[in-house]
mmCIF file of C-alpha atoms and ligand atoms in Angstrom:
data_model
loop_
_atom_site.group_PDB
_atom_site.id
_atom_site.type_symbol
_atom_site.label_atom_id
_atom_site.label_comp_id
_atom_site.label_asym_id
_atom_site.label_seq_id
_atom_site.Cartn_x
_atom_site.Cartn_y
_atom_site.Cartn_z
ATOM 1 C CA MET A 1 0.000 0.000 0.000
ATOM 2 C CA ARG A 2 1.300 3.480 -0.860
ATOM 3 C CA ARG A 3 1.560 5.840 2.036
ATOM 4 C CA GLY A 4 1.889 9.639 2.049
ATOM 5 C CA VAL A 5 4.972 11.566 3.099
ATOM 6 C CA ARG A 6 5.278 11.781 6.890
ATOM 7 C CA GLU A 7 7.122 14.197 9.138
ATOM 8 C CA SER A 8 9.366 11.348 10.289
ATOM 9 C CA ASP A 9 10.652 10.962 6.718
ATOM 10 C CA PHE A 10 12.647 14.185 7.124
ATOM 11 C CA THR A 11 15.726 13.119 9.000
ATOM 12 C CA ALA A 12 18.248 15.836 8.012
ATOM 13 C CA ALA A 13 19.946 17.618 10.922
ATOM 14 C CA ALA A 14 18.329 20.946 9.989
ATOM 15 C CA HIS A 15 14.885 19.587 10.842
ATOM 16 C CA HIS A 16 15.742 18.595 14.418
ATOM 17 C CA ALA A 17 13.767 20.235 17.244
ATOM 18 C CA ARG A 18 16.991 21.579 18.820
ATOM 19 C CA VAL A 19 17.816 23.419 15.597
ATOM 20 C CA SER A 20 14.270 24.784 15.235
ATOM 21 C CA ALA A 21 14.240 25.975 18.841
ATOM 22 C CA ARG A 22 17.629 27.726 18.648
ATOM 23 C CA LEU A 23 16.708 29.445 15.391
ATOM 24 C CA GLY A 24 13.379 30.426 16.943
ATOM 25 C CA LEU A 25 15.166 31.931 19.920
ATOM 26 C CA TRP A 26 17.417 34.106 17.761
ATOM 27 C CA LEU A 27 14.582 34.981 15.438
ATOM 28 C CA GLY A 28 12.638 36.072 18.527
ATOM 29 C CA VAL A 29 15.532 38.327 19.568
ATOM 30 C CA ALA A 30 15.829 39.848 16.077
ATOM 31 C CA PHE A 31 12.080 40.352 15.678
ATOM 32 C CA GLY A 32 11.766 41.719 19.222
ATOM 33 C CA LEU A 33 14.451 44.339 18.567
ATOM 34 C CA CYS A 34 12.937 45.110 15.183
ATOM 35 C CA PHE A 35 9.459 45.476 16.679
ATOM 36 C CA VAL A 36 10.492 47.795 19.515
ATOM 37 C CA THR A 37 12.635 50.031 17.281
ATOM 38 C CA GLY A 38 9.831 50.011 14.709
ATOM 39 C CA LEU A 39 7.375 51.269 17.323
ATOM 40 C CA LEU A 40 9.871 53.980 18.267
ATOM 41 C CA SER A 41 10.152 55.018 14.626
ATOM 42 C CA HIS A 42 6.379 55.134 14.377
ATOM 43 C CA ALA A 43 6.189 57.241 17.551
ATOM 44 C CA ALA A 44 8.842 59.643 16.234
ATOM 45 C CA GLN A 45 6.956 60.124 12.963
ATOM 46 C CA HIS A 46 3.441 60.221 14.401
ATOM 47 C CA PRO A 47 3.927 61.356 18.012
ATOM 48 C CA PRO A 48 0.983 60.280 20.149
ATOM 49 C CA GLY A 49 -0.353 62.966 22.487
ATOM 50 C CA TRP A 50 1.227 61.444 25.584
ATOM 51 C CA LEU A 51 4.759 61.195 24.220
ATOM 52 C CA SER A 52 7.196 63.871 23.161
ATOM 53 C CA TRP A 53 10.022 62.346 21.140
ATOM 54 C CA PRO A 54 13.238 63.720 22.696
ATOM 55 C CA SER A 55 15.655 65.890 20.730
ATOM 56 C CA ARG A 56 18.672 64.419 22.561
ATOM 57 C CA PRO A 57 20.856 62.485 22.118
ATOM 58 C CA VAL A 58 21.055 63.971 18.632
ATOM 59 C CA SER A 59 21.687 60.537 17.099
ATOM 60 C CA LEU A 60 18.814 58.802 18.890
ATOM 61 C CA TYR A 61 16.709 58.304 15.775
ATOM 62 C CA ARG A 62 19.786 57.422 13.729
ATOM 63 C CA ILE A 63 20.568 54.618 16.202
ATOM 64 C CA THR A 64 17.044 53.268 16.682
ATOM 65 C CA GLN A 65 16.286 53.279 12.971
ATOM 66 C CA GLY A 66 19.695 51.791 12.110
ATOM 67 C CA LEU A 67 18.969 48.982 14.597
ATOM 68 C CA HIS A 68 15.514 48.544 13.109
ATOM 69 C CA VAL A 69 16.826 47.958 9.616
ATOM 70 C CA ILE A 70 19.840 45.879 10.730
ATOM 71 C CA SER A 71 17.733 43.584 12.943
ATOM 72 C CA GLY A 72 15.231 43.245 10.096
ATOM 73 C CA ILE A 73 17.995 42.243 7.705
ATOM 74 C CA ALA A 74 19.458 39.795 10.247
ATOM 75 C CA ALA A 75 15.999 38.255 10.568
ATOM 76 C CA ILE A 76 15.877 37.280 6.880
ATOM 77 C CA PRO A 77 18.440 34.401 6.919
ATOM 78 C CA LEU A 78 17.118 33.362 10.346
ATOM 79 C CA LEU A 79 13.547 33.269 9.056
ATOM 80 C CA LEU A 80 14.496 31.279 5.954
ATOM 81 C CA ALA A 81 16.523 28.796 8.041
ATOM 82 C CA LYS A 82 13.673 28.491 10.547
ATOM 83 C CA LEU A 83 11.101 27.845 7.807
ATOM 84 C CA TRP A 84 13.426 25.260 6.273
ATOM 85 C CA SER A 85 13.911 23.655 9.662
ATOM 86 C CA VAL A 86 10.186 23.289 10.415
ATOM 87 C CA TYR A 87 8.595 22.783 6.996
ATOM 88 C CA PRO A 88 8.357 18.951 7.468
ATOM 89 C CA LYS A 89 5.718 19.761 10.105
ATOM 90 C CA LEU A 90 3.445 20.515 7.137
ATOM 91 C CA PHE A 91 3.340 16.738 6.679
ATOM 92 C CA THR A 92 2.229 15.977 10.233
ATOM 93 C CA ARG A 93 -0.809 13.697 10.207
ATOM 94 C CA PRO A 94 -3.563 13.954 11.214
ATOM 95 C CA LEU A 95 -3.710 17.505 9.913
ATOM 96 C CA VAL A 96 -5.829 18.641 12.857
ATOM 97 C CA ARG A 97 -6.002 16.832 16.169
ATOM 98 C CA SER A 98 -8.198 19.152 18.200
ATOM 99 C CA LEU A 99 -9.509 22.706 18.241
ATOM 100 C CA PRO A 100 -6.486 24.123 20.147
ATOM 101 C CA HIS A 101 -4.236 22.255 17.727
ATOM 102 C CA ALA A 102 -6.121 23.746 14.760
ATOM 103 C CA LEU A 103 -5.763 27.244 16.246
ATOM 104 C CA GLU A 104 -2.069 26.661 16.860
ATOM 105 C CA ARG A 105 -1.532 25.606 13.246
ATOM 106 C CA ALA A 106 -3.508 28.617 12.012
ATOM 107 C CA SER A 107 -1.387 30.918 14.171
ATOM 108 C CA VAL A 108 1.793 29.484 12.647
ATOM 109 C CA LEU A 109 0.364 30.236 9.207
ATOM 110 C CA VAL A 110 -0.388 33.833 10.260
ATOM 111 C CA LEU A 111 3.038 34.098 11.856
ATOM 112 C CA SER A 112 4.920 32.894 8.767
ATOM 113 C CA GLY A 113 2.839 35.047 6.424
ATOM 114 C CA ALA A 114 3.149 38.172 8.575
ATOM 115 C CA ALA A 115 6.904 37.680 9.093
ATOM 116 C CA LEU A 116 7.525 37.209 5.370
ATOM 117 C CA PHE A 117 5.348 40.257 4.610
ATOM 118 C CA GLU A 118 7.314 42.398 7.073
ATOM 119 C CA VAL A 119 10.783 41.497 5.831
ATOM 120 C CA THR A 120 9.734 41.757 2.176
ATOM 121 C CA THR A 121 8.023 45.146 2.449
ATOM 122 C CA GLY A 122 10.849 46.390 4.661
ATOM 123 C CA LEU A 123 13.429 45.273 2.128
ATOM 124 C CA PHE A 124 11.609 46.955 -0.748
ATOM 125 C CA ASN A 125 11.353 50.124 1.323
ATOM 126 C CA VAL A 126 15.074 50.022 2.027
ATOM 127 C CA ALA A 127 15.645 49.647 -1.718
ATOM 128 C CA GLN A 128 13.420 52.722 -2.193
ATOM 129 C CA ASN A 129 11.047 50.699 -4.237
ATOM 130 C CA TYR A 130 7.311 50.867 -3.703
ATOM 131 C CA PRO A 131 5.708 48.340 -6.078
ATOM 132 C CA TRP A 132 2.417 48.285 -4.159
ATOM 133 C CA THR A 133 -0.572 50.521 -3.873
ATOM 134 C CA PHE A 134 -1.164 50.457 -0.106
ATOM 135 C CA PHE A 135 0.527 52.983 2.145
ATOM 136 C CA PHE A 136 3.705 51.258 3.315
ATOM 137 C CA PRO A 137 4.086 52.600 6.891
ATOM 138 C CA ALA A 138 0.470 51.855 7.869
ATOM 139 C CA ALA A 139 0.565 48.301 6.502
ATOM 140 C CA HIS A 140 4.069 47.572 7.845
ATOM 141 C CA HIS A 141 2.987 48.810 11.281
ATOM 142 C CA ALA A 142 -0.330 46.914 11.396
ATOM 143 C CA VAL A 143 1.137 43.604 10.238
ATOM 144 C CA ALA A 144 3.937 43.931 12.838
ATOM 145 C CA TRP A 145 1.319 43.695 15.604
ATOM 146 C CA LEU A 146 -0.183 40.684 13.891
ATOM 147 C CA ALA A 147 3.237 39.010 13.721
ATOM 148 C CA VAL A 148 4.063 39.736 17.350
ATOM 149 C CA GLY A 149 0.684 38.479 18.553
ATOM 150 C CA ALA A 150 1.139 35.245 16.611
ATOM 151 C CA ILE A 151 4.716 34.850 17.915
ATOM 152 C CA LEU A 152 3.592 35.206 21.552
ATOM 153 C CA LEU A 153 0.823 32.665 21.026
ATOM 154 C CA HIS A 154 3.199 30.289 19.264
ATOM 155 C CA VAL A 155 5.818 30.535 22.027
ATOM 156 C CA ALA A 156 3.193 30.063 24.749
ATOM 157 C CA VAL A 157 1.842 26.913 23.086
ATOM 158 C CA GLN A 158 5.273 25.496 22.280
ATOM 159 C CA LEU A 159 6.941 26.388 25.583
ATOM 160 C CA PRO A 160 7.308 22.785 26.827
ATOM 161 C CA VAL A 161 8.815 21.701 23.467
ATOM 162 C CA ILE A 162 11.121 24.738 23.374
ATOM 163 C CA ARG A 163 12.319 24.170 26.946
ATOM 164 C CA ALA A 164 13.024 20.508 26.325
ATOM 165 C CA ALA A 165 14.863 21.305 23.093
ATOM 166 C CA LEU A 166 17.004 24.071 24.617
ATOM 167 C CA THR A 167 17.938 22.261 27.824
ATOM 168 C CA ARG A 168 21.326 20.615 27.656
ATOM 169 C CA ARG A 169 21.605 17.238 29.288
ATOM 170 C CA GLY A 170 25.363 16.929 29.672
ATOM 171 C CA PRO A 171 27.694 16.168 26.754
ATOM 172 C CA THR A 172 25.651 14.572 24.040
ATOM 173 C CA ALA A 173 26.801 11.515 22.205
ATOM 174 C CA ASP A 174 24.219 12.004 19.482
ATOM 175 C CA PRO A 175 26.148 11.460 16.209
ATOM 176 C CA ALA A 176 23.835 13.966 14.440
ATOM 177 C CA GLU A 177 24.835 16.844 16.753
ATOM 178 C CA PRO A 178 27.844 18.060 14.667
ATOM 179 C CA ALA A 179 25.637 18.279 11.570
ATOM 180 C CA ARG A 180 23.101 20.379 13.493
ATOM 181 C CA ARG A 181 25.849 22.672 14.735
ATOM 182 C CA SER A 182 27.159 23.070 11.251
ATOM 183 C CA PHE A 183 23.713 24.059 9.931
ATOM 184 C CA LEU A 184 23.417 26.662 12.693
ATOM 185 C CA ARG A 185 26.949 27.954 12.007
ATOM 186 C CA THR A 186 26.108 28.395 8.334
ATOM 187 C CA THR A 187 23.028 30.378 9.329
ATOM 188 C CA TRP A 188 25.075 32.659 11.660
ATOM 189 C CA LEU A 189 27.517 33.206 8.838
ATOM 190 C CA ALA A 190 24.698 34.220 6.485
ATOM 191 C CA VAL A 191 23.372 36.613 9.137
ATOM 192 C CA GLY A 192 26.838 38.115 9.596
ATOM 193 C CA VAL A 193 27.371 38.572 5.864
ATOM 194 C CA ALA A 194 23.928 40.153 5.397
ATOM 195 C CA VAL A 195 24.501 42.602 8.246
ATOM 196 C CA VAL A 196 28.057 43.578 7.295
ATOM 197 C CA ALA A 197 27.065 43.934 3.629
ATOM 198 C CA THR A 198 24.378 46.484 4.466
ATOM 199 C CA ALA A 199 25.167 48.159 7.798
ATOM 200 C CA GLY A 200 27.505 50.666 6.098
ATOM 201 C CA ALA A 201 24.385 52.585 5.090
ATOM 202 C CA GLY A 202 24.504 54.030 8.574
ATOM 203 C CA VAL A 203 27.830 53.024 10.108
ATOM 204 C CA PRO A 204 30.649 55.106 8.586
ATOM 205 C CA LEU A 205 33.326 52.526 9.531
ATOM 206 C CA LEU A 206 31.610 49.873 7.424
ATOM 207 C CA ARG A 207 31.007 52.029 4.332
ATOM 208 C CA ARG A 208 33.834 50.402 2.377
ATOM 209 C CA VAL A 209 32.923 46.780 3.116
ATOM 210 C CA SER A 210 29.182 47.197 2.815
ATOM 211 C CA VAL A 211 28.909 46.338 -0.851
ATOM 212 C CA LEU A 212 25.119 46.142 -0.753
ATOM 213 C CA ALA A 213 24.590 49.316 1.289
ATOM 214 C CA TRP A 214 22.222 51.812 -0.230
ATOM 215 C CA SER A 215 22.737 55.603 -0.271
ATOM 216 C CA SER A 216 26.138 55.668 1.413
ATOM 217 C CA GLY A 217 27.255 59.226 0.854
ATOM 218 C CA THR A 218 26.955 59.912 -2.840
ATOM 219 C CA GLY A 219 25.175 63.093 -3.828
ATOM 220 C CA PRO A 220 26.063 66.774 -3.967
ATOM 221 C CA GLN A 221 28.025 68.143 -0.983
ATOM 222 C CA GLY A 222 28.814 64.600 0.219
ATOM 223 C CA LEU A 223 25.283 63.705 1.257
ATOM 224 C CA PRO A 224 22.808 61.300 -0.380
ATOM 225 C CA VAL A 225 19.714 62.634 -2.133
ATOM 226 C CA ASN A 226 16.490 60.649 -2.389
ATOM 227 C CA ARG A 227 14.290 63.295 -3.905
ATOM 228 C CA THR A 228 15.857 65.816 -6.247
ATOM 229 C CA ALA A 229 14.508 69.317 -6.866
ATOM 230 C CA GLN A 230 13.659 68.138 -10.380
ATOM 231 C CA ALA A 231 11.614 65.188 -9.084
ATOM 232 C CA ALA A 232 9.862 67.457 -6.603
ATOM 233 C CA GLY A 233 9.058 69.957 -9.380
ATOM 234 C CA VAL A 234 10.524 72.934 -7.530
ATOM 235 C CA VAL A 235 13.544 73.870 -9.682
ATOM 236 C CA ALA A 236 12.155 77.219 -10.882
ATOM 237 C CA GLU A 237 10.311 78.276 -7.725
ATOM 238 C CA ALA A 238 13.210 77.450 -5.422
ATOM 239 C CA GLN A 239 15.511 79.772 -7.412
ATOM 240 C CA ASP A 240 12.953 82.535 -7.943
ATOM 241 C CA VAL A 241 14.230 85.865 -6.539
ATOM 242 C CA ALA A 242 10.645 86.561 -5.474
ATOM 243 C CA TRP A 243 10.845 83.630 -2.986
ATOM 244 C CA ARG A 244 9.871 84.658 0.528
ATOM 245 C CA LEU A 245 9.665 82.581 3.678
ATOM 246 C CA GLU A 246 6.215 83.038 5.161
ATOM 247 C CA VAL A 247 6.124 82.777 8.962
ATOM 248 C CA VAL A 248 2.667 82.629 10.498
ATOM 249 C CA THR A 249 2.337 83.313 14.236
ATOM 250 C CA PRO A 250 -0.685 84.025 16.418
ATOM 251 C CA HIS A 251 0.195 87.724 16.046
ATOM 252 C CA GLY A 252 0.469 87.913 12.279
ATOM 253 C CA VAL A 253 2.337 86.940 9.148
ATOM 254 C CA SER A 254 5.937 87.846 8.319
ATOM 255 C CA ARG A 255 7.634 87.416 4.951
ATOM 256 C CA LEU A 256 11.409 87.166 4.862
ATOM 257 C CA SER A 257 13.652 87.263 1.805
ATOM 258 C CA LEU A 258 16.733 85.057 1.599
ATOM 259 C CA ALA A 259 18.902 88.138 2.283
ATOM 260 C CA GLU A 260 16.878 88.933 5.404
ATOM 261 C CA LEU A 261 17.221 85.346 6.610
ATOM 262 C CA ALA A 262 20.922 85.357 5.915
ATOM 263 C CA ALA A 263 21.280 88.545 7.968
ATOM 264 C CA LEU A 264 19.974 86.816 11.125
ATOM 265 C CA PRO A 265 22.539 85.331 13.552
ATOM 266 C CA ARG A 266 24.174 82.211 12.061
ATOM 267 C CA THR A 267 24.671 78.942 13.900
ATOM 268 C CA GLU A 268 26.712 75.903 12.894
ATOM 269 C CA VAL A 269 25.754 72.364 13.945
ATOM 270 C CA ASP A 270 26.864 68.800 13.165
ATOM 271 C CA LEU A 271 23.755 66.680 12.700
ATOM 272 C CA PRO A 272 22.833 63.497 10.871
ATOM 273 C CA ILE A 273 20.094 62.944 8.346
ATOM 274 C CA ALA A 274 18.619 59.567 9.284
ATOM 275 C CA CYS A 275 16.202 58.201 6.731
ATOM 276 C CA VAL A 276 13.551 55.658 7.701
ATOM 277 C CA GLU A 277 15.091 53.489 4.977
ATOM 278 C CA GLY A 278 18.012 52.929 7.322
ATOM 279 C CA TRP A 279 20.706 55.034 5.702
ATOM 280 C CA SER A 280 22.093 57.906 7.674
ATOM 281 C CA ALA A 281 24.897 60.411 7.259
ATOM 282 C CA SER A 282 26.250 63.229 9.345
ATOM 283 C CA ALA A 283 26.976 66.694 7.964
ATOM 284 C CA ARG A 284 27.828 70.233 9.024
ATOM 285 C CA TRP A 285 24.913 72.588 8.665
ATOM 286 C CA THR A 286 24.796 76.385 8.980
ATOM 287 C CA GLY A 287 21.675 78.448 9.301
ATOM 288 C CA VAL A 288 19.292 80.259 11.570
ATOM 289 C CA ARG A 289 18.079 78.669 14.791
ATOM 290 C CA ILE A 290 14.335 78.086 14.600
ATOM 291 C CA ALA A 291 14.175 79.465 18.157
ATOM 292 C CA ASP A 292 15.964 82.694 17.044
ATOM 293 C CA LEU A 293 13.749 82.982 13.974
ATOM 294 C CA LEU A 294 10.584 82.587 16.044
ATOM 295 C CA ARG A 295 11.754 85.255 18.493
ATOM 296 C CA ALA A 296 12.630 87.541 15.565
ATOM 297 C CA VAL A 297 8.993 87.422 14.423
ATOM 298 C CA GLY A 298 7.607 87.790 17.943
ATOM 299 C CA ALA A 299 6.747 84.147 18.708
ATOM 300 C CA GLU A 300 7.936 81.974 21.594
ATOM 301 C CA PRO A 301 9.969 78.837 20.832
ATOM 302 C CA GLY A 302 8.582 75.646 22.392
ATOM 303 C CA ARG A 303 5.369 75.484 20.418
ATOM 304 C CA PRO A 304 5.017 73.028 17.519
ATOM 305 C CA VAL A 305 5.596 74.477 14.062
ATOM 306 C CA TRP A 306 3.956 73.214 10.885
ATOM 307 C CA VAL A 307 6.486 73.270 8.044
ATOM 308 C CA GLU A 308 5.442 73.409 4.390
ATOM 309 C CA SER A 309 7.576 72.973 1.309
ATOM 310 C CA LEU A 310 7.350 74.617 -2.108
ATOM 311 C CA GLU A 311 6.605 71.105 -3.319
ATOM 312 C CA ARG A 312 2.941 70.758 -4.281
ATOM 313 C CA GLY A 313 2.384 66.992 -4.232
ATOM 314 C CA GLY A 314 4.628 64.449 -2.568
ATOM 315 C CA ALA A 315 4.057 62.521 0.666
ATOM 316 C CA TYR A 316 6.765 64.497 2.474
ATOM 317 C CA ARG A 317 5.970 68.047 1.383
ATOM 318 C CA ALA A 318 5.053 69.070 4.953
ATOM 319 C CA SER A 319 5.880 68.044 8.519
ATOM 320 C CA LEU A 320 5.247 68.991 12.115
ATOM 321 C CA LEU A 321 8.272 70.137 14.104
ATOM 322 C CA PRO A 322 7.457 69.293 17.753
ATOM 323 C CA GLY A 323 7.766 71.909 20.500
ATOM 324 C CA THR A 324 10.764 70.094 22.036
ATOM 325 C CA HIS A 325 12.571 70.623 18.748
ATOM 326 C CA THR A 326 11.557 74.248 18.053
ATOM 327 C CA ALA A 327 13.020 75.117 21.471
ATOM 328 C CA ASP A 328 16.227 73.105 20.922
ATOM 329 C CA PRO A 329 19.166 75.391 20.007
ATOM 330 C CA LEU A 330 20.413 72.751 17.534
ATOM 331 C CA THR A 331 17.300 72.938 15.351
ATOM 332 C CA LEU A 332 18.025 75.094 12.311
ATOM 333 C CA LEU A 333 16.483 76.474 9.240
ATOM 334 C CA ALA A 334 19.591 75.478 7.302
ATOM 335 C CA LEU A 335 20.981 77.722 4.560
ATOM 336 C CA GLY A 336 24.352 76.017 4.147
ATOM 337 C CA LEU A 337 25.804 72.510 4.077
ATOM 338 C CA ASN A 338 29.417 71.400 4.497
ATOM 339 C CA GLY A 339 30.769 74.903 3.961
ATOM 340 C CA GLN A 340 28.691 75.826 0.915
ATOM 341 C CA PRO A 341 25.268 77.324 0.293
ATOM 342 C CA LEU A 342 22.661 74.559 0.325
ATOM 343 C CA ASP A 343 22.568 72.658 -2.969
ATOM 344 C CA LEU A 344 19.265 72.828 -4.853
ATOM 345 C CA ASP A 345 18.808 69.073 -4.262
ATOM 346 C CA HIS A 346 19.397 69.498 -0.534
ATOM 347 C CA GLY A 347 16.597 72.030 -0.214
ATOM 348 C CA PHE A 348 17.819 75.461 -1.403
ATOM 349 C CA PRO A 349 16.895 78.115 -0.367
ATOM 350 C CA CYS A 350 16.372 76.554 3.075
ATOM 351 C CA ARG A 351 15.491 73.327 4.828
ATOM 352 C CA ILE A 352 14.793 72.044 8.322
ATOM 353 C CA ILE A 353 17.534 70.187 10.163
ATOM 354 C CA ALA A 354 16.663 69.051 13.692
ATOM 355 C CA PRO A 355 18.379 66.709 16.187
ATOM 356 C CA SER A 356 17.042 63.159 16.600
ATOM 357 C CA GLN A 357 14.336 63.536 13.977
ATOM 358 C CA PRO A 358 13.405 61.040 11.232
ATOM 359 C CA GLY A 359 14.678 62.140 7.804
ATOM 360 C CA VAL A 360 11.147 62.447 6.436
ATOM 361 C CA THR A 361 10.528 65.407 8.736
ATOM 362 C CA GLN A 362 13.670 67.311 7.655
ATOM 363 C CA THR A 363 11.621 69.208 5.094
ATOM 364 C CA LYS A 364 13.420 70.714 2.079
ATOM 365 C CA TRP A 365 12.598 73.818 -0.025
ATOM 366 C CA VAL A 366 10.724 75.380 2.893
ATOM 367 C CA ALA A 367 8.119 78.000 1.917
ATOM 368 C CA ARG A 368 6.046 78.446 5.049
ATOM 369 C CA LEU A 369 6.268 78.009 8.827
ATOM 370 C CA GLU A 370 3.154 78.138 10.951
ATOM 371 C CA VAL A 371 3.307 78.278 14.752
ATOM 372 C CA ARG A 372 0.626 75.957 16.101
HETATM 373 N N1 LIG B 401 10.060 68.749 0.512
HETATM 374 C C1 LIG B 401 10.583 67.532 0.797
HETATM 375 N N2 LIG B 401 11.426 67.414 1.827
HETATM 376 C C2 LIG B 401 11.971 66.214 2.126
HETATM 377 C C3 LIG B 401 11.664 65.062 1.371
HETATM 378 C C4 LIG B 401 10.749 65.206 0.305
HETATM 379 O O1 LIG B 401 10.417 64.250 -0.411
HETATM 380 N N3 LIG B 401 10.247 66.453 0.029
HETATM 381 N N4 LIG B 401 12.237 63.854 1.711
HETATM 382 C C5 LIG B 401 12.609 63.679 3.114
HETATM 383 C C6 LIG B 401 13.341 62.455 3.382
HETATM 384 S S1 LIG B 401 12.475 60.988 3.235
HETATM 385 C C7 LIG B 401 14.625 62.437 3.847
HETATM 386 S S2 LIG B 401 15.364 61.011 4.346
HETATM 387 C C8 LIG B 401 15.396 63.700 3.930
HETATM 388 C C9 LIG B 401 16.686 63.562 3.154
HETATM 389 O O2 LIG B 401 16.304 63.218 1.882
HETATM 390 P P1 LIG B 401 17.158 63.590 0.613
HETATM 391 O O3 LIG B 401 18.154 62.515 0.529
HETATM 392 O O4 LIG B 401 16.135 63.523 -0.506
HETATM 393 O O5 LIG B 401 17.713 64.937 0.831
HETATM 394 O O6 LIG B 401 14.688 64.795 3.364
HETATM 395 C C10 LIG B 401 13.356 64.882 3.674
HETATM 396 N N5 LIG B 401 12.832 66.128 3.184
HETATM 397 MO MO1 LIG B 402 13.704 59.376 4.114
#
């Protein structure tokens, strides 16, 4: 009589419970780090009422978002190895033993699907590629909760199996153990290669070895450019001599020419641009402190300021500068970059540069500031 494939037919070392459990442990660490830093990134971009994202340390967002992308990349080889390790379970018979068992299997399906969705969309985002129609941050954020919920359920159900698999019972004489170790070592190696090949996007020391790093410092004035003035459709307006910065306060509206801005006290700061895509780069900016500018037009720093660009469309044409940042003496309306006037692609005539802020809020080609 012919019989179907059974789980016990898969005898390779990679499919052993000890291997699955160890991969699961490290995958849990990577996903946990990725989840927490992802929530921080979400909070920094869409601050909830009860939280004010701090402006110090200045590299806070650079670090949390770098960790987010690096842990996400490390999770990819771990996830693939884990799926490879456990896929024989698909052949477990009977398919469903009981209701809890059915729910457990369904949660593993959700978990695998959500995890694959997260790393794939994240990877496309890092590659600055958006081949889908849904709004990436909202979907990436929602599915992360789904994944974490399914992981917690999975771990709770499997706890006895995981504990048994991770507990060492003295030196093992199992002849298959070296093969298991070797599979795990290969996985670590793949994780290491993936991380080193990409981490240079944010870690200056790794720039030269990170062959797959994106946006690592090319662009005018030594800084990457995602969106050029051409792409934003602001080439003519940004260079128009009739350009004025409109500053709206509760007391009225002021319009400042570039010459008037340039005549205000100048400040120089070293601050990074840290894109949500994971690349980041530090630069020397000169310009007018937002706090000084607000005082010059009769407003008090410390209130949030709505910033609008000359750009008409575009998801990042406007942003809200939180009160913590308008009061911070390092927050500038930048007019210069690395010793030169701001390049057109970096936001000429002026752009926002603020400490510990996500890149998306460092609005370029600023046209209007409104004190909220
Ligand atoms: N007006 C405007 N400002 C913008 C953007 C934009 O698309 N339009 N992109 C933002 C993003 S996503 C980042 S990371 C920083 C740096 O982007 P850049 O590399 O395009 O200068 O600028 C920000 N400022
Ligand atoms: Mo960005």
